[in-house]
PDB file of C-alpha atoms in Angstrom:
ATOM      1  CA  MET B   1      86.040  80.863  27.268  1.00  0.00           C
ATOM      2  CA  ARG B   2      88.085  82.076  30.208  1.00  0.00           C
ATOM      3  CA  MET B   3      88.872  78.521  31.303  1.00  0.00           C
ATOM      4  CA  ALA B   4      90.011  77.654  27.771  1.00  0.00           C
ATOM      5  CA  ILE B   5      92.319  80.688  27.727  1.00  0.00           C
ATOM      6  CA  GLY B   6      93.818  79.541  31.031  1.00  0.00           C
ATOM      7  CA  GLN B   7      94.364  76.011  29.756  1.00  0.00           C
ATOM      8  CA  LEU B   8      96.063  77.304  26.613  1.00  0.00           C
ATOM      9  CA  ALA B   9      98.319  79.525  28.722  1.00  0.00           C
ATOM     10  CA  ASP B  10      99.316  76.480  30.766  1.00  0.00           C
ATOM     11  CA  TYR B  11      99.873  74.214  27.722  1.00  0.00           C
ATOM     12  CA  GLY B  12     101.833  76.986  26.003  1.00  0.00           C
ATOM     13  CA  ARG B  13     104.709  76.327  28.385  1.00  0.00           C
ATOM     14  CA  PHE B  14     105.365  73.077  26.546  1.00  0.00           C
ATOM     15  CA  LEU B  15     104.722  74.234  22.945  1.00  0.00           C
ATOM     16  CA  PRO B  16     105.582  77.941  22.884  1.00  0.00           C
ATOM     17  CA  ASP B  17     105.493  78.268  19.063  1.00  0.00           C
ATOM     18  CA  ALA B  18     102.186  76.449  18.526  1.00  0.00           C
ATOM     19  CA  THR B  19      99.137  78.256  17.163  1.00  0.00           C
ATOM     20  CA  ARG B  20      96.581  78.451  19.945  1.00  0.00           C
ATOM     21  CA  ALA B  21      92.882  78.188  19.124  1.00  0.00           C
ATOM     22  CA  ILE B  22      89.563  77.673  20.890  1.00  0.00           C
ATOM     23  CA  LEU B  23      86.714  75.796  19.180  1.00  0.00           C
ATOM     24  CA  LEU B  24      83.259  76.898  20.369  1.00  0.00           C
ATOM     25  CA  PRO B  25      79.763  75.605  19.491  1.00  0.00           C
ATOM     26  CA  SER B  26      78.689  79.029  18.147  1.00  0.00           C
ATOM     27  CA  GLU B  27      80.146  82.435  17.341  1.00  0.00           C
ATOM     28  CA  PRO B  28      81.005  84.248  20.591  1.00  0.00           C
ATOM     29  CA  ARG B  29      80.381  87.881  21.472  1.00  0.00           C
ATOM     30  CA  GLN B  30      82.881  90.375  20.120  1.00  0.00           C
ATOM     31  CA  ASP B  31      84.271  91.201  23.570  1.00  0.00           C
ATOM     32  CA  LEU B  32      85.224  87.546  24.080  1.00  0.00           C
ATOM     33  CA  ILE B  33      86.905  87.426  20.671  1.00  0.00           C
ATOM     34  CA  GLU B  34      88.889  90.519  21.624  1.00  0.00           C
ATOM     35  CA  LEU B  35      89.857  88.896  24.936  1.00  0.00           C
ATOM     36  CA  ALA B  36      91.187  85.856  23.066  1.00  0.00           C
ATOM     37  CA  HIS B  37      93.060  88.017  20.559  1.00  0.00           C
ATOM     38  CA  ARG B  38      94.829  89.850  23.401  1.00  0.00           C
ATOM     39  CA  GLN B  39      96.273  86.455  24.328  1.00  0.00           C
ATOM     40  CA  ASP B  40      97.149  85.642  20.669  1.00  0.00           C
ATOM     41  CA  ILE B  41      94.422  82.991  20.456  1.00  0.00           C
ATOM     42  CA  VAL B  42      92.220  82.316  17.406  1.00  0.00           C
ATOM     43  CA  VAL B  43      88.544  81.504  18.002  1.00  0.00           C
ATOM     44  CA  LEU B  44      86.745  79.005  15.731  1.00  0.00           C
ATOM     45  CA  TRP B  45      83.069  78.006  15.464  1.00  0.00           C
ATOM     46  CA  PRO B  46      80.908  75.969  13.061  1.00  0.00           C
ATOM     47  CA  ALA B  47      79.576  77.936  10.088  1.00  0.00           C
ATOM     48  CA  LYS B  48      77.432  77.078   7.071  1.00  0.00           C
ATOM     49  CA  GLN B  49      80.411  76.040   4.976  1.00  0.00           C
ATOM     50  CA  GLY B  50      83.019  74.725   7.385  1.00  0.00           C
ATOM     51  CA  TYR B  51      84.141  76.936  10.240  1.00  0.00           C
ATOM     52  CA  GLY B  52      84.151  80.610  11.043  1.00  0.00           C
ATOM     53  CA  ALA B  53      87.334  82.132  12.414  1.00  0.00           C
ATOM     54  CA  SER B  54      88.068  85.248  14.417  1.00  0.00           C
ATOM     55  CA  ARG B  55      91.038  86.026  12.162  1.00  0.00           C
ATOM     56  CA  PRO B  56      90.327  86.535   8.470  1.00  0.00           C
ATOM     57  CA  GLY B  57      92.175  84.038   6.279  1.00  0.00           C
ATOM     58  CA  PHE B  58      92.933  81.632   9.137  1.00  0.00           C
ATOM     59  CA  LYS B  59      93.249  78.074   7.764  1.00  0.00           C
ATOM     60  CA  LEU B  60      92.829  74.905   9.772  1.00  0.00           C
TER      61      LEU B  60
END
């Protein structure tokens, strides 16, 4: 998770207005979701019907 946040920070230099998101294999702990949100990053994971998202109403 921390490496992904670092990569997104680096890539953000080139696309500053892009939505940043991390796709994980399962729902992460709440503290890691909060860490991502502090960096304005959405977290996604597979769910029963599509994907779960750390921000309600987030659409792919």
